[in-house]
Amino acid sequence: AEVEETLKRIQAHRGVIATVVINAEGIPIRTTLDNSTTVQYAGLLHQLTMTARSTVRDIDPQNDLTFLRVRTKKHEIMVAPDKEYLLIVIQNPCE
Amino acid sequence: IGHPEIFPLVFTTKTQEIFNCRIDEDVTEENCFKVIKKEDIIQDLKTRSTVSDFHPVKKVVLDYPGEELLVVFDAKLQYGQNFYLVASEEAKENLLKPSETAEKKEEEEEKEEENREEILEFYPYKPPVHKPWVSLGSEKEIEEETVKDTVTKIKYMISRVRRKFGAPITFTDKNASHVTDSYVECTSYQDKTFSIKMLEKDVGIQMVPKVREASTQTKWTYPKNAATQYFPRQLSNEEKEESLSSEKLKEFLTSVHLRMEIALQQNEIMNAFFDDWKALAEDESSRGGKPDVYLKAYQSFTDLHYLKDTTINCVCWHPTFYGIIAVSARKQLSYEEQVNLSEKSLLQQSVILFWSFLDPIHPQLMLECPEDIYCFQFSPSDPNIIAGGCINGQVVLWDISQHEKNLQKANTVADGIKMTAVDMVNSSILNILPCNCVSGPSLVQVQQTSTEPPLVRYCAVSSIEDSHKKPVTDIHWLPDYFEDNGMGATFENRAEICMQLVTCSPDCSILFWDIPATKLPEQSSSEKVKEEKKFYIPPGVLGTEKHLDLCWKPLIKINLCESDTNTEYGPVRISLRELRYHYKTSEKVPSLNTLDVFVRDSPHREMSTPSSKIMKVLMNISTNFFVGNEDGEIVYSDWKIEIDSDSAKPVSKYVIHTEAINTLQRSPVFKDIFLSVGGRNFAIWKEGLTSGPILQSRCSAGRYTVGRWSLTRPGVFFMGRDDGNIEVWDILKKTHEPSHFHSISESVITSISPWIASPKQHFLAVSDDFGVLHVLETCQILNHPARNEVGKNLYFY
């Protein structure tokens, strides 16, 4: 399906380690990691995204969060929020 | 009415005529009285009984005592009728008289008035007529008020004789109290009516605190541990499928994937957080000017006693202790003597010497060897186990756990070590070689002089029949995570202890030796000297306890050959894949001891003729290895142990070097890069690249005797030459010549061994033909890789 195709395309980018799709409640729907890691990422990033979104909207109610990037020493976590779902991609940027 | 004797009557005219009292004729107002005789009234009554006017008063008339009755004309109707009868004499009299009097009064008044009018001017004076006093009762009151003597007064008359008047008198005293009633006392008494009322009073006051005991009871809620167990929510597979196929997900992905791809591409293009400034600094320091690359001579060890006329052929650092090097040496003999290897009698025992940095004169420890050791290695899992390969093909094991303490001891003890020579259990029966004899399995406590380093006997020697026929040229410990059993299958070694050795020898065989795990683990440095070594005797039997020595047989034997050309290979060096050692770090006390150096003889390199046995090669799927042999060939093949040994071709064979390979080493950084040194050139190989070496040097003027990779820098390796120089090659800088050149000694460099003692101190142990071990300290530049040197090297390769 298109869903599969899109996800595969994202996964095929250089350096991408994992892709996780979670629903609005934080329950993973589709993932390329093992179960425990997926659950951990889903829970933590869901909370972080909610906090970030509420921060943005507190400052300006007309505004909304479109993208969240967390750069760490080892890799980069990218979160694209939406009304019902959340797409999380973990990429190793350099090398 | 009011007047009981007045009775009103009505006189008719007839009556009036009878009695001659007709109104206005006989009786007028002025003359209203008429006296009527009673007899007349009675007569009237008789005649006109009821008609008579006197009928109502008939009784009164009859009762009237008098003779005449008065009838009064009442003109004013005073009593209600025009006449009234007066019923009583007295009233009659009164009426008549007053009327008379009235008439009189009227007359008098008329008269007085007449008189007054007449006699107004003068009033005749009549003197008061004296009348008698009439008592009205006032005499009593007077009598009451008057004061009269009730009692007649009494008169007294007192007389005295005249002469007693005026006579003198004498007075006397008398006590009043003696005579009763002589005086009357009037004592004072408090009259309460006069006491003073006190209105102000001084009163003292003391304040005392009220002490009250009270107590409360509180409810103590003691802390209790509570725990919650939870697990994350997960969707079932059906729900997942449903969500995956939902429209919303599709829309979401279409809207989101663009942003995501932009971000991903950004990361791929460049690293936004790359600090150019910092990177610039690093490059500067490594490239600026002529950096001072040097190998500083740190120490050199030599021993006159043991190392006279010897060449060191193998140098190994102690993996855990700082500054301890083990050196094996062999005697330099002439050619004839080397040929007569089997018949020589050793003047002194062959030993491996342990040197310590702190004591360059005295070796710390000596390991006794049955033969000259050609190569030896510390066991990676237990640094107290040392395996060595002998000239005659035997494999020897030492255990120096008893001396571990001593090796760790501080420098002050280095001089005065009194050690007991440890006598390992060895009941060896060396039939063939008339060499160092081995005493019985008894405990030998040898007190040595203080200058003499302790001697450690070997604890295991392989049996001669089963070991190599030629000198063991290379010995390696197999990595600790796989082992082979006798059946040939490779399985994982759970004990994580290096248990197996692989040795190769120019007799075209590669032998795998096994050391049971029960022996190796708990090797504490106890004082107990006698230790039983369990060795694996026949394949497939584990854990049997037996005294070893000459019973040790190899586990697996691999024969190398090439089936078609039927040539044999004399493997000189072997390098196995995935040789990753990690040493158990016991306490890294930087205390040093000196070690011994083993003396040996009969160099291998002069051995020329390879054996002519035909061997077979077994294919192995899981592991590969490189073998460099005497002819300068590099053979790359697999090994897999199978019971039915099939002849399998080696995977590849390269002839690059002209002489025997003396170094075949895997790069410590890149697992698939090899360095091979032989003769006058060296080559760098990449595993998997079967066309040839990646890099091959040109023939140099002198022979390269040994080469070693640098432990830290991926593109740097050290080459030893036969003119006593060390070359430092840096692939990234120059590939056609060494980047640096050092002269170490006068003789041939026989062995190089780099070591990392601390992050700041990297050593390079170089041994030469004179039996001297030089320890050099490499400078920082050679120690620390540049930041992306790994990447660059990878790219290079």
mmCIF file of N, CA, C and O in Angstrom, chain B residues 147-182:
data_model
loop_
_atom_site.group_PDB
_atom_site.id
_atom_site.type_symbol
_atom_site.label_atom_id
_atom_site.label_comp_id
_atom_site.label_asym_id
_atom_site.label_seq_id
_atom_site.Cartn_x
_atom_site.Cartn_y
_atom_site.Cartn_z
ATOM 1 N N VAL B 147 -54.987 72.432 135.001
ATOM 2 C CA VAL B 147 -53.993 71.652 135.755
ATOM 3 C C VAL B 147 -54.295 71.767 137.197
ATOM 4 O O VAL B 147 -54.323 72.879 137.747
ATOM 5 N N LYS B 148 -54.447 70.646 137.776
ATOM 6 C CA LYS B 148 -54.760 70.679 139.188
ATOM 7 C C LYS B 148 -53.821 69.765 139.918
ATOM 8 O O LYS B 148 -53.286 68.822 139.368
ATOM 9 N N ASP B 149 -53.594 70.059 141.071
ATOM 10 C CA ASP B 149 -52.741 69.167 141.874
ATOM 11 C C ASP B 149 -53.514 67.922 142.194
ATOM 12 O O ASP B 149 -54.592 67.996 142.798
ATOM 13 N N THR B 150 -52.917 66.863 141.797
ATOM 14 C CA THR B 150 -53.592 65.596 142.115
ATOM 15 C C THR B 150 -53.276 65.157 143.521
ATOM 16 O O THR B 150 -54.109 64.581 144.186
ATOM 17 N N VAL B 151 -52.011 65.403 143.856
ATOM 18 C CA VAL B 151 -51.589 65.009 145.210
ATOM 19 C C VAL B 151 -51.324 66.274 145.976
ATOM 20 O O VAL B 151 -50.684 67.210 145.466
ATOM 21 N N THR B 152 -51.800 66.211 147.157
ATOM 22 C CA THR B 152 -51.493 67.392 147.965
ATOM 23 C C THR B 152 -50.024 67.433 148.288
ATOM 24 O O THR B 152 -49.384 66.403 148.505
ATOM 25 N N LYS B 153 -49.499 68.594 148.311
ATOM 26 C CA LYS B 153 -48.061 68.724 148.529
ATOM 27 C C LYS B 153 -47.723 68.450 149.956
ATOM 28 O O LYS B 153 -48.441 68.810 150.855
ATOM 29 N N ILE B 154 -46.545 67.839 150.100
ATOM 30 C CA ILE B 154 -46.110 67.487 151.459
ATOM 31 C C ILE B 154 -45.136 68.555 151.913
ATOM 32 O O ILE B 154 -44.221 68.917 151.163
ATOM 33 N N LYS B 155 -45.238 68.909 153.060
ATOM 34 C CA LYS B 155 -44.324 69.916 153.598
ATOM 35 C C LYS B 155 -43.400 69.262 154.584
ATOM 36 O O LYS B 155 -43.811 68.509 155.442
ATOM 37 N N TYR B 156 -42.084 69.572 154.545
ATOM 38 C CA TYR B 156 -41.141 69.087 155.562
ATOM 39 C C TYR B 156 -40.474 70.291 156.167
ATOM 40 O O TYR B 156 -40.132 71.242 155.498
ATOM 41 N N MET B 157 -40.155 70.098 157.381
ATOM 42 C CA MET B 157 -39.432 71.129 158.081
ATOM 43 C C MET B 157 -38.254 70.484 158.751
ATOM 44 O O MET B 157 -38.386 69.563 159.550
ATOM 45 N N ILE B 158 -36.990 70.928 158.479
ATOM 46 C CA ILE B 158 -35.768 70.331 159.036
ATOM 47 C C ILE B 158 -35.114 71.391 159.880
ATOM 48 O O ILE B 158 -34.911 72.530 159.456
ATOM 49 N N SER B 159 -34.724 70.987 161.078
ATOM 50 C CA SER B 159 -34.047 71.943 161.923
ATOM 51 C C SER B 159 -32.824 71.328 162.529
ATOM 52 O O SER B 159 -32.710 70.129 162.669
ATOM 53 N N ARG B 160 -31.873 72.200 162.890
ATOM 54 C CA ARG B 160 -30.636 71.746 163.506
ATOM 55 C C ARG B 160 -30.259 72.700 164.581
ATOM 56 O O ARG B 160 -30.606 73.887 164.502
ATOM 57 N N VAL B 161 -29.554 72.171 165.546
ATOM 58 C CA VAL B 161 -29.116 73.025 166.595
ATOM 59 C C VAL B 161 -28.189 74.050 166.013
ATOM 60 O O VAL B 161 -27.356 73.775 165.173
ATOM 61 N N ARG B 162 -28.285 75.172 166.466
ATOM 62 C CA ARG B 162 -27.583 76.340 165.947
ATOM 63 C C ARG B 162 -26.106 76.214 166.136
ATOM 64 O O ARG B 162 -25.350 76.648 165.309
ATOM 65 N N ARG B 163 -25.684 75.599 167.173
ATOM 66 C CA ARG B 163 -24.280 75.586 167.470
ATOM 67 C C ARG B 163 -23.495 74.757 166.573
ATOM 68 O O ARG B 163 -22.289 74.881 166.416
ATOM 69 N N LYS B 164 -24.099 73.794 165.890
ATOM 70 C CA LYS B 164 -23.354 72.950 164.988
ATOM 71 C C LYS B 164 -23.080 73.649 163.689
ATOM 72 O O LYS B 164 -22.312 73.153 162.896
ATOM 73 N N PHE B 165 -23.573 74.699 163.524
ATOM 74 C CA PHE B 165 -23.277 75.452 162.314
ATOM 75 C C PHE B 165 -21.960 76.124 162.457
ATOM 76 O O PHE B 165 -21.672 76.770 163.448
ATOM 77 N N GLY B 166 -21.020 75.899 161.362
ATOM 78 C CA GLY B 166 -19.725 76.589 161.354
ATOM 79 C C GLY B 166 -18.645 75.935 162.155
ATOM 80 O O GLY B 166 -17.565 76.510 162.344
ATOM 81 N N ALA B 167 -18.712 74.680 162.679
ATOM 82 C CA ALA B 167 -17.684 74.047 163.501
ATOM 83 C C ALA B 167 -16.599 73.489 162.624
ATOM 84 O O ALA B 167 -16.804 73.156 161.467
ATOM 85 N N PRO B 168 -15.363 73.336 163.019
ATOM 86 C CA PRO B 168 -14.292 72.742 162.188
ATOM 87 C C PRO B 168 -14.584 71.268 161.958
ATOM 88 O O PRO B 168 -15.098 70.562 162.810
ATOM 89 N N ILE B 169 -14.026 70.811 160.724
ATOM 90 C CA ILE B 169 -14.340 69.430 160.329
ATOM 91 C C ILE B 169 -13.050 68.800 159.896
ATOM 92 O O ILE B 169 -12.241 69.443 159.196
ATOM 93 N N THR B 170 -12.841 67.599 160.202
ATOM 94 C CA THR B 170 -11.684 66.831 159.722
ATOM 95 C C THR B 170 -12.156 65.793 158.737
ATOM 96 O O THR B 170 -13.192 65.140 158.944
ATOM 97 N N PHE B 171 -11.204 65.685 157.633
ATOM 98 C CA PHE B 171 -11.557 64.710 156.573
ATOM 99 C C PHE B 171 -10.652 63.513 156.697
ATOM 100 O O PHE B 171 -9.464 63.646 156.961
ATOM 101 N N THR B 172 -11.056 62.339 156.383
ATOM 102 C CA THR B 172 -10.261 61.103 156.315
ATOM 103 C C THR B 172 -10.430 60.467 154.946
ATOM 104 O O THR B 172 -11.417 60.735 154.228
ATOM 105 N N ASP B 173 -9.373 59.572 154.630
ATOM 106 C CA ASP B 173 -9.433 58.852 153.341
ATOM 107 C C ASP B 173 -10.045 57.494 153.511
ATOM 108 O O ASP B 173 -9.854 56.834 154.532
ATOM 109 N N LYS B 174 -10.584 57.084 152.491
ATOM 110 C CA LYS B 174 -11.165 55.744 152.533
ATOM 111 C C LYS B 174 -11.067 55.164 151.153
ATOM 112 O O LYS B 174 -11.307 55.844 150.143
ATOM 113 N N ASN B 175 -10.628 53.968 151.147
ATOM 114 C CA ASN B 175 -10.511 53.320 149.847
ATOM 115 C C ASN B 175 -11.892 52.975 149.326
ATOM 116 O O ASN B 175 -12.710 52.376 150.019
ATOM 117 N N ALA B 176 -12.007 53.329 148.139
ATOM 118 C CA ALA B 176 -13.353 53.153 147.612
ATOM 119 C C ALA B 176 -13.650 51.717 147.285
ATOM 120 O O ALA B 176 -14.790 51.274 147.317
ATOM 121 N N SER B 177 -12.573 50.997 146.974
ATOM 122 C CA SER B 177 -12.869 49.631 146.549
ATOM 123 C C SER B 177 -13.233 48.729 147.703
ATOM 124 O O SER B 177 -13.797 47.650 147.476
ATOM 125 N N HIS B 178 -12.847 49.165 148.971
ATOM 126 C CA HIS B 178 -13.150 48.263 150.089
ATOM 127 C C HIS B 178 -14.637 48.211 150.415
ATOM 128 O O HIS B 178 -15.132 47.210 150.904
ATOM 129 N N VAL B 179 -15.119 49.216 150.178
ATOM 130 C CA VAL B 179 -16.542 49.252 150.517
ATOM 131 C C VAL B 179 -17.350 49.011 149.257
ATOM 132 O O VAL B 179 -17.096 49.592 148.198
ATOM 133 N N THR B 180 -18.100 48.079 149.365
ATOM 134 C CA THR B 180 -18.936 47.782 148.191
ATOM 135 C C THR B 180 -19.975 48.853 148.045
ATOM 136 O O THR B 180 -20.392 49.505 148.986
ATOM 137 N N ASP B 181 -20.197 48.958 146.884
ATOM 138 C CA ASP B 181 -21.214 49.948 146.502
ATOM 139 C C ASP B 181 -20.849 51.352 146.902
ATOM 140 O O ASP B 181 -21.725 52.209 147.046
ATOM 141 N N SER B 182 -19.476 51.557 147.181
ATOM 142 C CA SER B 182 -19.134 52.926 147.541
ATOM 143 C C SER B 182 -18.986 53.791 146.309
ATOM 144 O O SER B 182 -18.975 55.019 146.419
#
